[in-house]
Short mmCIF file of N, CA and C in Angstrom, two decimals:
data_model
loop_
_atom_site.label_atom_id
_atom_site.label_comp_id
_atom_site.label_asym_id
_atom_site.label_seq_id
_atom_site.Cartn_x
_atom_site.Cartn_y
_atom_site.Cartn_z
N MET G 1416 -32.97 -94.36 53.86
CA MET G 1416 -34.11 -93.77 53.12
C MET G 1416 -32.44 -93.45 51.99
N GLN G 1417 -32.53 -93.71 50.51
CA GLN G 1417 -31.83 -93.42 49.92
C GLN G 1417 -32.44 -92.53 49.17
N ALA G 1418 -33.51 -92.24 48.61
CA ALA G 1418 -34.41 -91.36 47.65
C ALA G 1418 -35.22 -90.99 48.34
N ILE G 1419 -35.56 -89.99 47.92
CA ILE G 1419 -36.64 -88.79 47.86
C ILE G 1419 -37.75 -88.73 46.60
N THR G 1420 -38.80 -88.56 46.78
CA THR G 1420 -39.39 -87.88 45.62
C THR G 1420 -40.30 -86.81 46.05
N ILE G 1421 -39.94 -85.23 44.99
CA ILE G 1421 -40.43 -84.35 45.48
C ILE G 1421 -41.62 -83.94 44.55
N PHE G 1422 -43.04 -83.39 44.83
CA PHE G 1422 -43.65 -82.81 44.04
C PHE G 1422 -43.66 -81.40 43.87
N CYS G 1423 -43.56 -80.49 42.99
CA CYS G 1423 -43.28 -79.43 42.82
C CYS G 1423 -44.08 -78.48 41.67
N GLY G 1424 -43.98 -77.14 42.05
CA GLY G 1424 -44.90 -76.81 40.60
C GLY G 1424 -43.48 -76.79 39.44
N SER G 1425 -44.29 -76.55 38.37
CA SER G 1425 -43.65 -76.24 37.08
C SER G 1425 -43.52 -74.83 36.57
N ARG G 1426 -43.59 -73.92 37.65
CA ARG G 1426 -44.12 -72.35 37.56
C ARG G 1426 -43.72 -71.88 38.43
N PRO G 1427 -42.15 -70.78 38.34
CA PRO G 1427 -41.95 -70.13 39.92
C PRO G 1427 -42.67 -69.37 40.88
N GLY G 1428 -44.54 -68.99 40.94
CA GLY G 1428 -44.56 -68.66 41.64
C GLY G 1428 -44.79 -67.11 41.57
N ARG G 1429 -45.38 -66.29 42.66
CA ARG G 1429 -45.22 -64.80 42.51
C ARG G 1429 -43.94 -64.44 43.02
N ASP G 1430 -43.09 -65.13 43.78
CA ASP G 1430 -42.08 -64.64 45.23
C ASP G 1430 -40.90 -65.81 44.75
N GLU G 1431 -40.44 -65.04 44.69
CA GLU G 1431 -38.64 -65.54 44.85
C GLU G 1431 -37.80 -66.45 45.39
N VAL G 1432 -39.26 -66.50 47.07
CA VAL G 1432 -38.98 -67.30 48.06
C VAL G 1432 -38.95 -68.75 47.94
N TYR G 1433 -40.29 -68.91 47.14
CA TYR G 1433 -40.64 -70.64 46.57
C TYR G 1433 -39.10 -70.91 45.80
N SER G 1434 -38.21 -70.58 44.74
CA SER G 1434 -37.61 -71.07 43.95
C SER G 1434 -36.39 -70.66 44.83
N GLN G 1435 -36.18 -69.96 45.80
CA GLN G 1435 -34.95 -70.02 46.45
C GLN G 1435 -34.82 -71.31 47.41
N ALA G 1436 -36.28 -71.93 48.19
CA ALA G 1436 -36.71 -72.66 48.92
C ALA G 1436 -36.43 -74.01 48.09
N ALA G 1437 -36.84 -73.61 47.17
CA ALA G 1437 -37.28 -74.95 46.25
C ALA G 1437 -35.49 -75.67 46.29
N TYR G 1438 -34.82 -74.57 45.83
CA TYR G 1438 -33.23 -74.99 45.76
C TYR G 1438 -32.45 -75.27 46.56
N ALA G 1439 -32.57 -74.71 47.95
CA ALA G 1439 -32.25 -75.34 48.90
C ALA G 1439 -32.86 -76.51 49.46
N LEU G 1440 -34.01 -76.94 49.08
CA LEU G 1440 -34.69 -78.40 49.38
C LEU G 1440 -33.66 -79.10 48.63
N GLY G 1441 -33.41 -79.09 47.61
CA GLY G 1441 -32.75 -79.81 46.84
C GLY G 1441 -31.12 -80.38 46.68
N GLN G 1442 -30.68 -79.03 47.56
CA GLN G 1442 -29.00 -78.99 47.92
C GLN G 1442 -29.00 -80.00 49.10
N GLU G 1443 -29.86 -79.67 50.47
CA GLU G 1443 -30.34 -80.13 51.62
C GLU G 1443 -30.29 -82.15 51.42
N ALA G 1444 -31.22 -82.42 50.18
CA ALA G 1444 -31.36 -83.89 49.68
C ALA G 1444 -29.88 -84.52 49.15
N ALA G 1445 -29.65 -83.56 48.53
CA ALA G 1445 -28.44 -83.88 48.10
C ALA G 1445 -26.91 -84.05 49.40
N LYS G 1446 -26.80 -83.37 50.11
CA LYS G 1446 -25.90 -83.26 51.02
C LYS G 1446 -25.97 -84.42 52.09
N ALA G 1447 -27.81 -84.83 52.09
CA ALA G 1447 -27.71 -85.97 53.05
C ALA G 1447 -27.64 -87.05 52.21
N GLY G 1448 -27.51 -87.03 51.30
CA GLY G 1448 -27.02 -88.40 50.15
C GLY G 1448 -28.02 -88.73 49.16
N LEU G 1449 -29.08 -87.94 49.26
CA LEU G 1449 -30.03 -88.92 48.80
C LEU G 1449 -30.44 -88.15 47.15
N ARG G 1450 -31.14 -89.31 46.57
CA ARG G 1450 -31.22 -89.58 45.27
C ARG G 1450 -32.72 -88.55 45.27
N VAL G 1451 -32.44 -87.20 43.86
CA VAL G 1451 -33.93 -87.06 43.97
C VAL G 1451 -34.95 -87.11 42.94
N ILE G 1452 -35.77 -87.77 43.04
CA ILE G 1452 -36.63 -88.19 42.01
C ILE G 1452 -38.27 -86.58 41.65
N TYR G 1453 -38.20 -86.19 40.83
CA TYR G 1453 -38.80 -85.82 40.54
C TYR G 1453 -39.62 -85.68 39.22
N GLY G 1454 -40.25 -84.53 38.60
CA GLY G 1454 -40.65 -84.29 37.61
C GLY G 1454 -39.92 -83.85 36.05
N GLY G 1455 -39.20 -84.10 36.13
CA GLY G 1455 -38.33 -83.64 34.96
C GLY G 1455 -38.26 -82.25 34.20
N GLY G 1456 -38.81 -81.77 34.89
CA GLY G 1456 -38.48 -80.47 33.90
C GLY G 1456 -37.79 -79.25 34.65
N SER G 1457 -37.33 -78.26 33.38
CA SER G 1457 -36.43 -77.50 33.99
C SER G 1457 -36.72 -76.31 34.48
N SER G 1458 -38.19 -75.86 34.02
CA SER G 1458 -38.59 -74.37 34.77
C SER G 1458 -39.34 -74.55 36.21
N GLY G 1459 -39.14 -73.48 36.62
CA GLY G 1459 -40.30 -73.13 37.81
C GLY G 1459 -39.39 -74.16 38.78
N LEU G 1460 -40.40 -74.63 40.05
CA LEU G 1460 -39.70 -75.07 40.84
C LEU G 1460 -39.15 -76.16 40.94
N MET G 1461 -39.36 -76.82 40.09
CA MET G 1461 -38.60 -78.61 39.24
C MET G 1461 -37.41 -77.93 38.97
N GLY G 1462 -37.61 -77.03 38.50
CA GLY G 1462 -35.85 -76.84 37.77
C GLY G 1462 -35.11 -76.36 38.82
N ALA G 1463 -35.88 -75.64 39.66
CA ALA G 1463 -34.51 -75.01 41.21
C ALA G 1463 -34.35 -76.41 42.00
N VAL G 1464 -35.40 -77.68 42.25
CA VAL G 1464 -35.05 -78.60 42.75
C VAL G 1464 -33.88 -79.07 42.47
N ALA G 1465 -34.03 -79.63 41.00
CA ALA G 1465 -33.02 -80.06 40.29
C ALA G 1465 -31.78 -79.73 40.67
N GLU G 1466 -31.19 -78.44 40.16
CA GLU G 1466 -30.05 -77.33 39.87
C GLU G 1466 -29.52 -77.54 41.53
N GLY G 1467 -30.38 -77.15 42.49
CA GLY G 1467 -29.85 -77.32 43.97
C GLY G 1467 -29.00 -78.14 43.84
N ALA G 1468 -29.79 -79.75 44.06
CA ALA G 1468 -29.12 -80.91 44.22
C ALA G 1468 -28.54 -81.13 43.11
N LEU G 1469 -27.88 -80.62 41.99
CA LEU G 1469 -26.94 -80.92 41.07
C LEU G 1469 -25.63 -80.01 41.38
N ALA G 1470 -26.16 -79.24 41.86
CA ALA G 1470 -24.70 -78.02 42.83
C ALA G 1470 -24.16 -78.37 43.91
N GLU G 1471 -24.81 -79.35 44.21
CA GLU G 1471 -23.88 -80.78 45.29
C GLU G 1471 -23.56 -81.67 45.06
N GLY G 1472 -23.68 -82.05 43.52
CA GLY G 1472 -22.78 -83.25 43.45
C GLY G 1472 -24.26 -84.26 43.40
N GLY G 1473 -25.28 -83.76 43.88
CA GLY G 1473 -26.45 -85.01 43.88
C GLY G 1473 -26.68 -85.80 42.76
N LYS G 1474 -27.18 -87.08 43.17
CA LYS G 1474 -27.75 -87.28 41.50
C LYS G 1474 -29.79 -87.20 41.86
N VAL G 1475 -29.39 -86.80 40.65
CA VAL G 1475 -31.40 -86.67 40.24
C VAL G 1475 -32.01 -87.19 39.25
N THR G 1476 -32.70 -87.69 39.29
CA THR G 1476 -33.88 -88.58 38.18
C THR G 1476 -34.95 -88.39 38.19
N GLY G 1477 -34.70 -87.46 36.53
CA GLY G 1477 -36.40 -86.60 36.29
C GLY G 1477 -37.57 -87.44 35.62
N VAL G 1478 -38.92 -87.33 35.75
CA VAL G 1478 -39.86 -88.76 35.58
C VAL G 1478 -40.97 -87.49 34.66
N ILE G 1479 -40.80 -87.91 32.85
CA ILE G 1479 -41.39 -87.11 32.57
C ILE G 1479 -42.31 -87.46 31.03
N PRO G 1480 -43.84 -87.46 31.26
CA PRO G 1480 -44.32 -87.80 29.71
C PRO G 1480 -43.87 -87.70 28.95
N TYR G 1481 -44.03 -87.81 27.84
CA TYR G 1481 -43.75 -87.73 26.26
C TYR G 1481 -44.36 -86.42 26.33
N SER G 1482 -45.70 -85.46 26.20
CA SER G 1482 -46.65 -85.03 26.05
C SER G 1482 -46.14 -83.85 27.03
N LEU G 1483 -45.79 -83.92 27.41
CA LEU G 1483 -44.73 -82.12 28.59
C LEU G 1483 -43.27 -82.56 28.33
N LYS G 1484 -42.79 -82.90 27.57
CA LYS G 1484 -41.52 -83.11 27.24
C LYS G 1484 -40.62 -81.70 26.98
N GLU G 1485 -41.62 -80.88 25.74
CA GLU G 1485 -41.34 -80.06 25.15
C GLU G 1485 -42.24 -78.67 26.16
N LYS G 1486 -43.37 -78.67 27.14
CA LYS G 1486 -43.89 -77.68 27.39
C LYS G 1486 -43.53 -77.37 28.79
N GLU G 1487 -43.01 -78.54 29.85
CA GLU G 1487 -42.14 -78.31 30.81
C GLU G 1487 -40.64 -78.41 30.14
N LEU G 1488 -40.35 -78.19 29.22
CA LEU G 1488 -39.02 -78.43 29.02
C LEU G 1488 -38.12 -79.10 29.49
N ALA G 1489 -37.84 -79.91 29.22
CA ALA G 1489 -37.49 -81.47 30.30
C ALA G 1489 -35.82 -81.26 30.28
N HIS G 1490 -35.31 -81.15 31.70
CA HIS G 1490 -33.96 -80.96 32.28
C HIS G 1490 -32.86 -81.80 31.43
N ASP G 1491 -31.79 -81.26 30.76
CA ASP G 1491 -31.20 -81.80 29.70
C ASP G 1491 -29.34 -82.13 30.87
N ARG G 1492 -29.27 -82.26 32.04
CA ARG G 1492 -28.43 -82.31 33.19
C ARG G 1492 -28.49 -83.56 33.92
N LEU G 1493 -29.31 -83.82 33.90
CA LEU G 1493 -29.98 -85.07 34.34
C LEU G 1493 -29.00 -85.69 35.10
N THR G 1494 -29.03 -86.70 36.35
CA THR G 1494 -28.04 -88.10 36.24
C THR G 1494 -28.93 -89.41 34.91
N GLU G 1495 -30.73 -88.86 35.63
CA GLU G 1495 -31.34 -90.20 34.30
C GLU G 1495 -32.48 -88.83 33.86
N LEU G 1496 -33.28 -89.24 33.38
CA LEU G 1496 -34.11 -88.76 32.67
C LEU G 1496 -35.16 -90.08 32.15
N ILE G 1497 -36.01 -90.17 32.84
CA ILE G 1497 -37.00 -91.45 32.49
C ILE G 1497 -38.27 -90.81 31.66
N THR G 1498 -38.61 -90.67 30.29
CA THR G 1498 -39.28 -90.57 29.53
C THR G 1498 -40.68 -91.94 29.44
N VAL G 1499 -42.10 -91.28 30.19
CA VAL G 1499 -43.05 -92.30 30.23
C VAL G 1499 -44.40 -92.27 29.29
N HIS G 1500 -45.13 -93.11 28.99
CA HIS G 1500 -46.39 -92.56 28.17
C HIS G 1500 -47.74 -91.40 28.72
N THR G 1501 -47.60 -92.12 29.89
CA THR G 1501 -48.48 -91.16 30.64
C THR G 1501 -48.17 -90.25 31.94
N MET G 1502 -49.29 -89.71 32.41
CA MET G 1502 -49.16 -88.74 33.84
C MET G 1502 -49.42 -90.33 34.87
N HIS G 1503 -49.85 -91.44 34.75
CA HIS G 1503 -49.81 -92.45 35.70
C HIS G 1503 -49.28 -93.28 35.66
N GLU G 1504 -48.10 -93.30 34.51
CA GLU G 1504 -46.88 -93.81 34.97
C GLU G 1504 -45.72 -93.03 34.98
N ARG G 1505 -45.69 -91.83 35.17
CA ARG G 1505 -44.92 -91.04 35.87
C ARG G 1505 -45.44 -91.06 37.68
N LYS G 1506 -46.30 -91.26 37.98
CA LYS G 1506 -46.58 -90.91 39.12
C LYS G 1506 -46.19 -92.42 39.86
N ALA G 1507 -46.37 -93.19 38.92
CA ALA G 1507 -46.30 -94.84 39.55
C ALA G 1507 -44.72 -94.86 39.21
N GLN G 1508 -43.78 -94.41 38.71
CA GLN G 1508 -42.10 -94.41 38.39
C GLN G 1508 -41.62 -93.69 39.63
N MET G 1509 -42.11 -92.36 39.95
CA MET G 1509 -42.00 -91.50 40.65
C MET G 1509 -42.65 -92.17 42.65
N TYR G 1510 -43.30 -93.13 42.31
CA TYR G 1510 -43.82 -93.56 44.14
C TYR G 1510 -42.90 -94.74 43.78
N ASP G 1511 -42.85 -95.49 43.07
CA ASP G 1511 -41.91 -96.51 43.61
C ASP G 1511 -40.29 -95.95 43.90
N GLN G 1512 -39.76 -95.30 42.96
CA GLN G 1512 -38.49 -95.00 43.47
C GLN G 1512 -37.73 -93.85 44.36
N GLY G 1513 -39.01 -93.70 44.92
CA GLY G 1513 -39.20 -93.07 46.30
C GLY G 1513 -39.22 -93.66 47.92
N ASP G 1514 -38.48 -92.98 48.51
CA ASP G 1514 -38.54 -94.27 49.83
C ASP G 1514 -39.21 -92.30 51.20
N ALA G 1515 -39.47 -91.82 50.68
CA ALA G 1515 -40.05 -91.02 51.20
C ALA G 1515 -40.72 -89.78 49.86
N PHE G 1516 -41.80 -88.46 50.24
CA PHE G 1516 -42.25 -88.08 49.80
C PHE G 1516 -42.19 -86.43 50.27
N ILE G 1517 -42.42 -85.48 49.56
CA ILE G 1517 -42.25 -84.53 50.15
C ILE G 1517 -42.78 -82.89 48.92
N ALA G 1518 -43.99 -82.34 49.12
CA ALA G 1518 -44.82 -81.32 48.72
C ALA G 1518 -44.34 -80.19 48.79
N LEU G 1519 -44.07 -79.24 47.62
CA LEU G 1519 -43.92 -77.82 47.50
C LEU G 1519 -44.66 -77.65 46.98
N PRO G 1520 -44.61 -75.99 46.79
CA PRO G 1520 -45.95 -75.46 46.30
C PRO G 1520 -45.65 -75.30 45.14
N GLY G 1521 -47.19 -75.34 44.14
CA GLY G 1521 -47.82 -76.01 43.45
C GLY G 1521 -48.43 -75.60 43.17
N GLY G 1522 -48.91 -76.15 42.01
CA GLY G 1522 -50.51 -76.20 41.04
C GLY G 1522 -51.53 -77.58 41.65
N ILE G 1523 -52.58 -77.24 40.48
CA ILE G 1523 -53.23 -78.25 40.86
C ILE G 1523 -52.70 -79.93 40.68
N GLY G 1524 -51.66 -79.73 39.70
CA GLY G 1524 -51.10 -81.04 39.70
C GLY G 1524 -50.00 -81.62 40.80
N THR G 1525 -49.36 -80.77 41.34
CA THR G 1525 -48.57 -81.01 42.73
C THR G 1525 -49.53 -81.45 43.55
N LEU G 1526 -50.61 -80.49 43.83
CA LEU G 1526 -51.95 -81.56 44.96
C LEU G 1526 -52.26 -83.07 44.82
N GLU G 1527 -52.95 -82.80 42.97
CA GLU G 1527 -53.19 -84.20 42.61
C GLU G 1527 -52.34 -85.11 43.31
N GLU G 1528 -50.85 -85.13 42.79
CA GLU G 1528 -49.92 -86.31 43.17
C GLU G 1528 -49.94 -86.38 44.45
N PHE G 1529 -49.45 -85.73 45.49
CA PHE G 1529 -49.13 -85.26 46.63
C PHE G 1529 -50.89 -86.31 47.63
N MET G 1530 -52.01 -85.65 47.29
CA MET G 1530 -52.65 -86.52 47.76
C MET G 1530 -53.12 -87.66 47.53
N GLU G 1531 -52.58 -87.86 46.62
CA GLU G 1531 -52.86 -89.61 46.36
C GLU G 1531 -51.98 -90.15 47.23
N ILE G 1532 -50.55 -89.98 46.85
CA ILE G 1532 -49.78 -90.39 48.07
C ILE G 1532 -50.31 -90.41 49.30
N LEU G 1533 -51.05 -89.58 49.72
CA LEU G 1533 -51.63 -89.25 51.18
C LEU G 1533 -52.45 -90.26 51.53
N THR G 1534 -53.25 -90.23 50.76
CA THR G 1534 -54.52 -90.90 50.20
C THR G 1534 -53.90 -92.81 50.80
N TRP G 1535 -52.77 -92.97 49.88
CA TRP G 1535 -52.40 -94.38 50.04
C TRP G 1535 -51.71 -94.73 51.39
N HIS G 1536 -51.29 -93.61 51.66
CA HIS G 1536 -50.51 -93.56 53.08
C HIS G 1536 -51.76 -93.98 54.22
N ALA G 1537 -52.89 -93.33 53.76
CA ALA G 1537 -53.84 -93.25 55.23
C ALA G 1537 -54.43 -94.72 54.94
N ILE G 1538 -54.49 -95.18 53.83
CA ILE G 1538 -55.57 -96.49 53.91
C ILE G 1538 -54.44 -97.83 54.01
N GLY G 1539 -53.25 -97.28 54.38
CA GLY G 1539 -52.20 -98.23 54.81
C GLY G 1539 -51.37 -98.92 53.45
N ALA G 1540 -51.67 -98.73 51.86
CA ALA G 1540 -50.79 -99.07 51.01
C ALA G 1540 -49.10 -99.05 51.18
N HIS G 1541 -48.65 -97.43 52.07
CA HIS G 1541 -47.37 -97.53 52.24
C HIS G 1541 -47.56 -96.97 53.52
N ALA G 1542 -46.00 -96.95 54.06
CA ALA G 1542 -45.57 -96.34 55.52
C ALA G 1542 -44.48 -95.33 55.10
N LYS G 1543 -44.81 -95.21 53.77
CA LYS G 1543 -43.47 -93.96 53.38
C LYS G 1543 -43.54 -92.86 53.79
N PRO G 1544 -42.46 -91.89 54.90
CA PRO G 1544 -42.90 -90.64 55.20
C PRO G 1544 -43.30 -89.85 54.34
N CYS G 1545 -44.08 -88.54 54.59
CA CYS G 1545 -45.03 -87.96 53.48
C CYS G 1545 -44.27 -86.17 54.61
N GLY G 1546 -44.50 -85.50 53.54
CA GLY G 1546 -44.00 -84.33 54.21
C GLY G 1546 -43.86 -82.88 53.46
N ILE G 1547 -44.62 -81.90 54.26
CA ILE G 1547 -44.82 -80.65 53.01
C ILE G 1547 -43.20 -79.65 53.52
N LEU G 1548 -42.64 -79.04 52.49
CA LEU G 1548 -42.53 -77.53 52.69
C LEU G 1548 -42.90 -76.56 52.60
N ASN G 1549 -43.66 -76.10 53.48
CA ASN G 1549 -44.79 -75.18 53.92
C ASN G 1549 -43.80 -73.51 53.63
N THR G 1550 -43.47 -73.64 52.29
CA THR G 1550 -42.14 -72.17 52.55
C THR G 1550 -43.60 -70.95 52.43
N ASN G 1551 -43.14 -70.06 53.04
CA ASN G 1551 -44.04 -68.89 52.96
C ASN G 1551 -45.31 -69.01 53.26
N GLY G 1552 -45.84 -69.72 54.22
CA GLY G 1552 -46.90 -70.59 54.52
C GLY G 1552 -47.96 -71.01 53.73
N TYR G 1553 -47.29 -71.32 52.59
CA TYR G 1553 -48.56 -71.80 51.42
C TYR G 1553 -49.35 -72.77 51.29
N TYR G 1554 -48.87 -74.17 52.46
CA TYR G 1554 -49.46 -74.81 52.75
C TYR G 1554 -50.67 -74.73 53.78
N ASP G 1555 -50.66 -73.69 54.77
CA ASP G 1555 -51.75 -73.41 55.60
C ASP G 1555 -53.08 -73.42 55.72
N PRO G 1556 -53.28 -72.95 54.72
CA PRO G 1556 -54.89 -73.34 53.98
C PRO G 1556 -55.40 -75.13 53.89
N MET G 1557 -54.54 -75.44 53.44
CA MET G 1557 -54.79 -77.18 53.13
C MET G 1557 -54.37 -77.71 54.40
N TYR G 1558 -53.93 -77.31 54.81
CA TYR G 1558 -53.06 -78.19 56.55
C TYR G 1558 -54.45 -78.14 57.57
N ASP G 1559 -55.36 -76.59 57.40
CA ASP G 1559 -56.38 -76.80 58.16
C ASP G 1559 -57.42 -77.03 57.43
N LEU G 1560 -57.52 -77.15 56.30
CA LEU G 1560 -58.86 -78.12 56.31
C LEU G 1560 -58.07 -79.70 56.47
N LEU G 1561 -56.96 -80.21 56.52
CA LEU G 1561 -56.90 -81.43 57.32
C LEU G 1561 -57.37 -81.78 58.42
N ARG G 1562 -56.86 -80.40 59.31
CA ARG G 1562 -57.46 -80.88 60.51
C ARG G 1562 -58.89 -80.46 60.53
N HIS G 1563 -59.46 -79.94 59.65
CA HIS G 1563 -60.91 -79.77 60.20
C HIS G 1563 -61.65 -81.30 59.36
N MET G 1564 -60.83 -81.52 58.64
CA MET G 1564 -61.50 -83.23 58.07
C MET G 1564 -60.93 -83.57 59.45
N THR G 1565 -60.14 -84.13 60.06
CA THR G 1565 -60.67 -84.64 61.60
C THR G 1565 -61.28 -84.38 62.34
N GLU G 1566 -61.32 -83.26 62.45
CA GLU G 1566 -62.18 -82.77 63.41
C GLU G 1566 -63.67 -83.46 63.19
N GLU G 1567 -64.32 -83.36 61.57
CA GLU G 1567 -65.27 -83.92 61.42
C GLU G 1567 -65.04 -85.17 61.10
N ALA G 1568 -64.03 -85.96 61.96
CA ALA G 1568 -64.10 -87.75 61.75
C ALA G 1568 -63.94 -88.14 60.47
N PHE G 1569 -63.21 -87.41 59.11
CA PHE G 1569 -63.33 -87.98 58.07
C PHE G 1569 -62.02 -88.64 57.54
N VAL G 1570 -60.96 -87.86 58.42
CA VAL G 1570 -59.18 -87.86 58.81
C VAL G 1570 -59.01 -88.63 60.14
N THR G 1571 -58.27 -89.87 60.29
CA THR G 1571 -58.24 -89.82 61.11
C THR G 1571 -56.40 -88.93 62.07
N LYS G 1572 -56.69 -89.00 63.71
CA LYS G 1572 -55.82 -88.07 63.76
C LYS G 1572 -54.36 -89.01 63.83
N GLU G 1573 -54.57 -90.13 63.86
CA GLU G 1573 -53.05 -90.68 63.23
C GLU G 1573 -52.55 -90.52 62.23
N THR G 1574 -53.22 -90.38 60.85
CA THR G 1574 -52.85 -89.42 59.38
C THR G 1574 -52.37 -88.53 59.45
N ALA G 1575 -53.32 -87.80 60.03
CA ALA G 1575 -52.70 -85.96 60.27
C ALA G 1575 -51.58 -86.03 60.69
N ASP G 1576 -51.77 -86.82 61.50
CA ASP G 1576 -50.42 -86.35 62.17
C ASP G 1576 -49.02 -86.82 61.86
N ARG G 1577 -49.24 -87.77 60.94
CA ARG G 1577 -47.99 -88.30 59.87
C ARG G 1577 -47.35 -87.74 58.94
N ILE G 1578 -48.25 -86.64 59.16
CA ILE G 1578 -47.51 -85.77 57.88
C ILE G 1578 -46.83 -84.55 58.38
N LEU G 1579 -45.51 -84.65 58.23
CA LEU G 1579 -45.02 -83.45 58.39
C LEU G 1579 -45.15 -82.40 57.83
N LEU G 1580 -44.94 -81.30 58.54
CA LEU G 1580 -45.29 -79.59 57.63
C LEU G 1580 -44.05 -79.21 58.19
N GLU G 1581 -43.53 -78.55 57.12
CA GLU G 1581 -42.17 -77.27 57.94
C GLU G 1581 -41.83 -76.62 56.98
N ASP G 1582 -41.11 -75.22 57.50
CA ASP G 1582 -40.26 -74.05 56.60
C ASP G 1582 -39.28 -74.32 56.25
N GLU G 1583 -37.95 -75.15 57.05
CA GLU G 1583 -37.20 -75.14 56.64
C GLU G 1583 -36.81 -76.26 56.06
N PRO G 1584 -35.92 -76.36 54.88
CA PRO G 1584 -35.46 -77.48 53.88
C PRO G 1584 -34.94 -78.44 54.53
N ALA G 1585 -33.53 -77.91 55.60
CA ALA G 1585 -32.95 -79.08 56.24
C ALA G 1585 -33.64 -79.23 57.19
N LYS G 1586 -34.60 -79.07 57.98
CA LYS G 1586 -35.36 -79.55 59.01
C LYS G 1586 -36.14 -80.74 58.86
N LEU G 1587 -36.75 -80.46 57.81
CA LEU G 1587 -38.14 -81.44 56.72
C LEU G 1587 -37.42 -82.84 56.07
N ILE G 1588 -36.27 -82.42 56.19
CA ILE G 1588 -34.96 -83.32 55.35
C ILE G 1588 -34.55 -84.45 56.51
N GLN G 1589 -34.21 -83.63 57.48
CA GLN G 1589 -34.02 -84.38 58.50
C GLN G 1589 -34.88 -85.72 59.38
N GLN G 1590 -36.42 -84.56 59.53
CA GLN G 1590 -37.56 -84.99 59.86
C GLN G 1590 -38.22 -86.38 59.14
N LEU G 1591 -38.08 -86.12 57.71
CA LEU G 1591 -38.09 -87.52 57.00
C LEU G 1591 -37.42 -88.66 57.24
N GLN G 1592 -35.47 -88.46 57.73
CA GLN G 1592 -34.97 -89.57 57.99
C GLN G 1592 -35.43 -90.32 59.21
N HIS G 1593 -35.71 -89.16 60.29
CA HIS G 1593 -36.22 -89.17 61.53
C HIS G 1593 -37.11 -90.45 61.51
N GLN G 1594 -38.41 -90.20 60.41
CA GLN G 1594 -39.37 -90.97 60.43
C GLN G 1594 -39.50 -92.37 59.54
N GLU G 1595 -38.09 -92.29 58.99
CA GLU G 1595 -37.94 -93.61 58.00
C GLU G 1595 -37.95 -94.65 59.04
N GLY G 1596 -38.81 -95.76 58.43
CA GLY G 1596 -38.89 -97.19 58.93
C GLY G 1596 -40.12 -97.39 60.24
N GLU G 1597 -40.46 -96.27 60.88
CA GLU G 1597 -41.48 -96.27 61.62
C GLU G 1597 -42.96 -97.21 61.09
N PRO G 1598 -43.07 -97.97 62.25
CA PRO G 1598 -44.58 -98.58 61.54
C PRO G 1598 -45.54 -97.71 60.76
N TYR G 1599 -46.32 -98.28 59.96
CA TYR G 1599 -47.58 -97.66 59.71
C TYR G 1599 -48.54 -97.60 61.16
N VAL G 1600 -48.98 -96.65 61.38
CA VAL G 1600 -50.27 -96.87 62.84
C VAL G 1600 -51.90 -96.81 61.98
#
């Protein structure tokens, strides 16, 4: 694994623990030699992830649509900033460049981006590892919903089991690296 795509909020959330975990995840990705691919913003959890990776000398690629460049305050110290025309192009770039995916806390955009990746994973379009950094139990309700979907036979157990859920950044990075290369179930 050479690069990890991270989906997260452009806002910091109401508890500083979210920004701290995002920063730590960026640090851990850089320490593991992984290039960080993310939404390109300098605010919220996006900015924290980028700053954490950059602080450890990591490489960071941001992908941001022209329409959000000012709104999300495009980060000006990245290794690379790719500007695209649409959100669809943003997601395609982030997918193509990532060898694994992580969702951090965020809003509806974060949820939509990660769910699309999980959908592609579930239908066999890719076998790239998918993980969730469950800071402060943020994703507990979603994970409960996924289990309910499995119990109601709308999601297979194999698909649900392939989603890594972890609350410690270093452990999540290690688990994703361990899962790399496993065949799609």
